[in-house]
XYZ file of C-alpha atoms in Angstrom:
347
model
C -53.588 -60.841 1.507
C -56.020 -61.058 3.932
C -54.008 -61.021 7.846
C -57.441 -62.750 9.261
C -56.297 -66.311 7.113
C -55.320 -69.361 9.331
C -51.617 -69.019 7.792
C -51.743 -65.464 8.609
C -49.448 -66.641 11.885
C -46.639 -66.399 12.992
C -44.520 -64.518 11.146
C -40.780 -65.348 10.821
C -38.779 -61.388 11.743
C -35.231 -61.300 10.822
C -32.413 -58.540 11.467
C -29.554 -59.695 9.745
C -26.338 -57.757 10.310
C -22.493 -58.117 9.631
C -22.049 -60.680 12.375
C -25.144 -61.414 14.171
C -29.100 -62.412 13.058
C -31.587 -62.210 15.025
C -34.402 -63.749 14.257
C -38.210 -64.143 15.939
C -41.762 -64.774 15.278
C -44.489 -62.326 15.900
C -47.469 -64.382 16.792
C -50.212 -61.403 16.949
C -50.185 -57.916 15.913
C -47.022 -56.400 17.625
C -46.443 -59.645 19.581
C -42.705 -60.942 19.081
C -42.017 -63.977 20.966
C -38.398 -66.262 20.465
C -35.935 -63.720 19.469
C -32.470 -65.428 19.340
C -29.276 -64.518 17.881
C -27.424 -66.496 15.895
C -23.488 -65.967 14.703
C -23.617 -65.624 11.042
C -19.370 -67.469 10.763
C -21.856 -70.653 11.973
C -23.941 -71.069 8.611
C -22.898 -71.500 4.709
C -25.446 -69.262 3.955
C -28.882 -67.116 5.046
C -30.872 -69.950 4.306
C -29.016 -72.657 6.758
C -29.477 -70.531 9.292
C -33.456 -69.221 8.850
C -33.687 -73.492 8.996
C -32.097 -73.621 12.183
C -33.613 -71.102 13.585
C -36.904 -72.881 12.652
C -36.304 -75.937 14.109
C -35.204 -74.182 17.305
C -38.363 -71.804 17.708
C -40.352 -75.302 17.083
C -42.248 -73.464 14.313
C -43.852 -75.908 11.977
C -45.748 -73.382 9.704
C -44.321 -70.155 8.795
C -46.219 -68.544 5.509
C -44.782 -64.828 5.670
C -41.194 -63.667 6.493
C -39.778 -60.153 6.512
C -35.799 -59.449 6.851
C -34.260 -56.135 7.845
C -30.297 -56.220 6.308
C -27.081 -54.901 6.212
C -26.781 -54.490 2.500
C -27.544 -52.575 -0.199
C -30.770 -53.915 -2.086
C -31.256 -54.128 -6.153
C -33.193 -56.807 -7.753
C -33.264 -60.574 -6.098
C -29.714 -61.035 -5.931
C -27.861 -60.461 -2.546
C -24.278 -60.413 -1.719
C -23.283 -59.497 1.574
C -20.915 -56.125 2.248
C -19.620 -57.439 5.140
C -20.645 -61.107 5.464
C -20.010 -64.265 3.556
C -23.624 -65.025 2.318
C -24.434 -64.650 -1.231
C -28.114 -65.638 -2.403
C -31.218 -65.008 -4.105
C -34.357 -63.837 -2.371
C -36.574 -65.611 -4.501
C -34.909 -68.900 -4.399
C -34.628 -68.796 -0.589
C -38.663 -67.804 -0.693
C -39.224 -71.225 -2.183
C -36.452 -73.538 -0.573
C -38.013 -72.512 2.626
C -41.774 -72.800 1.347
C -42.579 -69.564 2.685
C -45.850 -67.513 0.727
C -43.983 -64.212 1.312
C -40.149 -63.019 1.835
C -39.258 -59.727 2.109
C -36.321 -58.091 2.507
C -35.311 -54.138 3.462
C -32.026 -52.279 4.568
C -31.500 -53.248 8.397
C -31.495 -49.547 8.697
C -34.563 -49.083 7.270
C -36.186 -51.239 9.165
C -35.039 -49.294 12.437
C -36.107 -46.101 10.812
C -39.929 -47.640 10.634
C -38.955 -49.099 14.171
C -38.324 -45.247 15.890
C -42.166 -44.281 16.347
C -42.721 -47.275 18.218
C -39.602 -47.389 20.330
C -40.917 -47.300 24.344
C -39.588 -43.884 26.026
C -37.636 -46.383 28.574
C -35.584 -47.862 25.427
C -34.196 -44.630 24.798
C -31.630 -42.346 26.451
C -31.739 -38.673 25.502
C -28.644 -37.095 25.238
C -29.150 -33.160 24.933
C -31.109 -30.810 22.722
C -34.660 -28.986 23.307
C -38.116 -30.756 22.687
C -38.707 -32.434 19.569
C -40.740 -30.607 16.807
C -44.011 -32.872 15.529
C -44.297 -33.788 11.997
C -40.306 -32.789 11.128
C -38.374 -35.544 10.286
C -36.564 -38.049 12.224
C -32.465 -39.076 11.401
C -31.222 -42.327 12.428
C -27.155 -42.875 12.168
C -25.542 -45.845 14.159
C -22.001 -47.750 14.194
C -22.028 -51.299 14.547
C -20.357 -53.717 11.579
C -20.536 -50.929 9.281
C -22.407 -47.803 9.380
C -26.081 -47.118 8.999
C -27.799 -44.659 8.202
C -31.848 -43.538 7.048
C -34.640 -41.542 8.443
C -38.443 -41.294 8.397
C -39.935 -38.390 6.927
C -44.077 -37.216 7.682
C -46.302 -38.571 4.735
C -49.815 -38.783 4.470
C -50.755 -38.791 8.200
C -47.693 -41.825 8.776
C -44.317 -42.276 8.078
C -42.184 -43.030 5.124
C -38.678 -43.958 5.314
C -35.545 -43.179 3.555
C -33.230 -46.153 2.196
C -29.929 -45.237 1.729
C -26.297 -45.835 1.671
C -25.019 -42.792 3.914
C -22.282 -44.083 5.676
C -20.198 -44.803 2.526
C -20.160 -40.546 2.430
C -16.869 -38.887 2.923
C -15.053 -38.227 5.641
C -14.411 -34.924 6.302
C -11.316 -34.231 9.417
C -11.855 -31.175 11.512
C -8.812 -30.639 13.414
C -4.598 -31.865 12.872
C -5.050 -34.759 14.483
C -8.143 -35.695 12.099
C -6.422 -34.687 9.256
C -3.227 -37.283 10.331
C -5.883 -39.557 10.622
C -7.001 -39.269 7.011
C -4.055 -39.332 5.648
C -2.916 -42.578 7.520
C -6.482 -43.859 6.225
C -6.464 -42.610 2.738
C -2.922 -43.909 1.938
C -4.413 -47.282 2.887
C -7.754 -47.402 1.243
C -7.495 -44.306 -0.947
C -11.390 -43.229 -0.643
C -11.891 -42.289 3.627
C -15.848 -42.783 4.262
C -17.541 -42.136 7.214
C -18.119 -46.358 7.854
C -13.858 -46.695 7.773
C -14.121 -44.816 10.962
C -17.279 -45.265 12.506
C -17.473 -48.850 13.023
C -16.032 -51.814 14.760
C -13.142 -52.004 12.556
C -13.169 -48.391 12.430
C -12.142 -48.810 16.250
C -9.272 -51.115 15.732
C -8.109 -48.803 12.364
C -8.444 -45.405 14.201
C -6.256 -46.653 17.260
C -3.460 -47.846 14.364
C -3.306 -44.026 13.143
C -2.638 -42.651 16.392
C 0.006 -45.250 16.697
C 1.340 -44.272 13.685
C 1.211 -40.417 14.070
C 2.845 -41.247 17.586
C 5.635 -42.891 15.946
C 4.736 -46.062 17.919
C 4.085 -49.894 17.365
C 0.839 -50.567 15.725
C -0.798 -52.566 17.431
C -3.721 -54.917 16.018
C -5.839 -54.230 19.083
C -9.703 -55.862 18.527
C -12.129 -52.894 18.409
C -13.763 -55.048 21.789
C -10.156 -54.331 23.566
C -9.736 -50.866 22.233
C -13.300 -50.141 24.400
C -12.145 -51.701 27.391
C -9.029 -50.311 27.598
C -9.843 -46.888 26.528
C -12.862 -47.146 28.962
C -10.282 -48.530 31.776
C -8.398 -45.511 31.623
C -5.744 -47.811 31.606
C -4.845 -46.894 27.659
C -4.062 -43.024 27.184
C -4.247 -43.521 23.128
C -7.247 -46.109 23.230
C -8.648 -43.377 25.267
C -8.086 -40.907 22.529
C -9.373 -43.121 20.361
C -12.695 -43.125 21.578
C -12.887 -39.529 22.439
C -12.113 -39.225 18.163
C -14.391 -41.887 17.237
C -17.413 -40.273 19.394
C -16.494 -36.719 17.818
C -16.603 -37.894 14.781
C -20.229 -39.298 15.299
C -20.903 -36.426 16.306
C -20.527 -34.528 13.488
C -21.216 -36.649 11.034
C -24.849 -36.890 12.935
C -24.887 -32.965 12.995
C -24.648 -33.556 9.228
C -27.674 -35.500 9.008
C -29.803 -33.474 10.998
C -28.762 -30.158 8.797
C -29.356 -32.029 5.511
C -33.063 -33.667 6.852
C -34.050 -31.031 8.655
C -34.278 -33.563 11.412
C -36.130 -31.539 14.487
C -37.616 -34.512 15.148
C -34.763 -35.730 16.729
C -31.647 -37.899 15.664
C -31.266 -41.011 17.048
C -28.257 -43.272 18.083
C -28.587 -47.223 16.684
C -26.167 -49.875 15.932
C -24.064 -52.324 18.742
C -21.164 -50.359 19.665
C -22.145 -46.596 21.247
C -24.733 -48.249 23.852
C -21.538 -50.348 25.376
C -20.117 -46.796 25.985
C -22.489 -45.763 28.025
C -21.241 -43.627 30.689
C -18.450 -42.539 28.686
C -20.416 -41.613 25.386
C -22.488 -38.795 27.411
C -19.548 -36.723 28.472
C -17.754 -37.309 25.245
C -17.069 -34.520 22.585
C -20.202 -36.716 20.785
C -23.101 -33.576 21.545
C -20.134 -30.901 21.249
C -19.676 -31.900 17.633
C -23.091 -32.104 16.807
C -23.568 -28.630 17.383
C -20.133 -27.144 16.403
C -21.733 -26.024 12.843
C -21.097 -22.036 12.388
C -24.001 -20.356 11.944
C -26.212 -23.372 12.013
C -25.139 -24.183 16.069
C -28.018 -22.644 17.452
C -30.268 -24.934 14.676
C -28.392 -28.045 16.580
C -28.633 -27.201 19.720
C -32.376 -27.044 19.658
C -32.305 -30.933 17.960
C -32.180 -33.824 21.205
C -30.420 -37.071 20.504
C -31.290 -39.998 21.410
C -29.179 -43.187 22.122
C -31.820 -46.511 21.552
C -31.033 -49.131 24.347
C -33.519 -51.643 23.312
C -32.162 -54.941 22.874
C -33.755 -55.500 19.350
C -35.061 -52.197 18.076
C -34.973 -53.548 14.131
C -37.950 -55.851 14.623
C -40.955 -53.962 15.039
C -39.878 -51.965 12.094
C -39.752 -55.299 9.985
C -43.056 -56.357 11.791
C -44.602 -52.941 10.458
C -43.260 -53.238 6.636
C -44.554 -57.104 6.543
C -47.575 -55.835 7.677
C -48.062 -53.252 5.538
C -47.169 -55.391 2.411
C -50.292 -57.882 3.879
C -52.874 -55.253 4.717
C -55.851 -55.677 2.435
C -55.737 -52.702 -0.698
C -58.908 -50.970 -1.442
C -59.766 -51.533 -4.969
C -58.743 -48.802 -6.599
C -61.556 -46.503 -7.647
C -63.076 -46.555 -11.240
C -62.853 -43.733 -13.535
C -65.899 -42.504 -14.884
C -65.026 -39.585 -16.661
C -66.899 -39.688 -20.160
C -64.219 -39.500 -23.048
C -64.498 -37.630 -26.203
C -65.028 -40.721 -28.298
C -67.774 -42.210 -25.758
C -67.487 -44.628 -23.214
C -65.227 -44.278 -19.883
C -62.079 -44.480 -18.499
C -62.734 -47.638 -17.251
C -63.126 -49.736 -20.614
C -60.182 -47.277 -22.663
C -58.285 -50.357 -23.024
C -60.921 -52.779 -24.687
């Protein structure tokens, strides 16, 4: 579809995670304009609040919509890993009387976002130069764990949809290994998203507790930050320290299986409100504590995104995509044994 057609603006941009949406409309080619968040425990359902947020941004005419989300995607049916909305994209397309509604991981989105990230939006934290044309990793706590990349293709970008942060969780030292056990006696399977994540937080601080022989405490993973952060909390302390080690490696990870030269970058809510504490942590220690391979590591930088929303100019680039006219593709005129072409095999 044509982007030149009256409808072709706005666009409705959505970044739906565990918690939070934020929604905005792009109004031009990389123009986004009314970004608000919303608290998904306020709606019944995806659709109540894209109609809020509507009526809010005073946007009478919205043809094409594109949603970055923390799920898994297959087929038209959604339900939510870690929020209560359950729905079909197809029947939200129509309730809402949109042309176009497309939906992609969150993480993916962020992946497409990276190229176009502005220098000041991100905070390098060690590592050489980055190599052109390698790929790029992207891992970042927030609800749950995310995780994709963007590998060269054709002159661009492609990216990688996936469900990394469900991997396993592997300990590294005696207290890790306490810390696995606690965990796996609870849950059984230990992935990397138990840990690294805002409940993660809360659950890690409970297996110190427990190793420690002490109370466990049901500490929100906002109050295990601010007291380990204080100094005020030696084992909320310690619970950082883990969780950012543990990032660490399981980044390292990433950038050993992608070949990720181009650098690995930091997304998700909770590492940039540890800034300060996240750059002397054991975070680029662990990244690089690989054998043989910590030479490889040392060479990859990180970087830590401090945008404010990253996700949408990734969604702005896969809506845009999806619109961009399609040359025809190109006939075949390669004579056949049996006369005729290609072109009219099928007649």
């Amino acid at each position: 579809m044509s982007t030149g057609l009256p409808e072709a603006w706005p666009r409705l941009l959505g970044d739906v995670g565990g918690s939070n949406a934020r929604f905005a409309l792009e109004t031009a080619p990389g123009v986004i304009e009314d970004i608000l968040a919303l608290s998904n425990a306020r709606y019944p359902t995806l659709q109540d609040a894209l109609r809020d947020y509507l009526a809010q941004a005073g946007a009478r005419r919205v043809a094409h919509a594109a949603i970055g989300i923390a799920n898994p995607l297959n087929g038209d049916q959604v339900t939510m890993t870690n929020c209560h909305w359950t729905f079909s994209i197809e029947a939200t397309r129509r309730a809402l009387g949109f042309t176009t509604l497309l939906l992609l991981n969150d993480f993916t989105a962020l992946a497409l976002a990276l190229p176009r990230l502005p220098r000041g939006e991100l905070s390098r934290i060690g590592g050489g130069e980055p190599r052109p044309d390698s790929p790029l990793a992207l891992i970042g706590p927030g609800t749950g764990l995310g995780v994709s990349a963007l590998v060269p293709h054709a002159g661009g970008w492609r990216a990688l949809s996936g469900e990394g942060g469900h991997t396993s969780f592997a300990p590294a030292n005696e207290r890790e290994i306490g810390v696995w056990r606690y965990v796996s006696s609870r849950f059984g399977h230990v992935s990397h998203e138990r840990l690294l994540s805002g409940s993660g937080l809360s659950l890690l601080h409970q297996a110190l507790c427990a190793l420690d022989g002490a109370a466990e405490l049901d500490l929100a993973p906002s109050e295990v930050s601010a007291r380990g952060l204080s100094g005020t909390d030696a084992r909320c302390r310690e619970t950082l320290e883990i969780f950012c080690g543990l990032l660490g490696s399981a980044a390292g990870n990433l950038a050993l299986t992608l070949g990720a030269r181009g650098g690995v970058y930091i997304g998700g809510g909770i590492v940039p409100r540890l800034s300060g504490f996240f750059e002397q942590s054991p975070f680029r220690r662990r990244f690089e504590d690989k054998g043989r391979m910590s030479a490889y590591l040392a060479d990859i930088p990180v970087y830590l995104i401090t945008s404010a929303y990253p996700a949408l100019p990734g969604v702005a680039a896969h809506l845009a995509d999806h619109l961009a006219p399609r040359d025809p593709a190109p006939v075949d005129t390669t004579t056949h044994p049996r006369g005729g072409t290609a072109g009219d095999m099928h007649a």
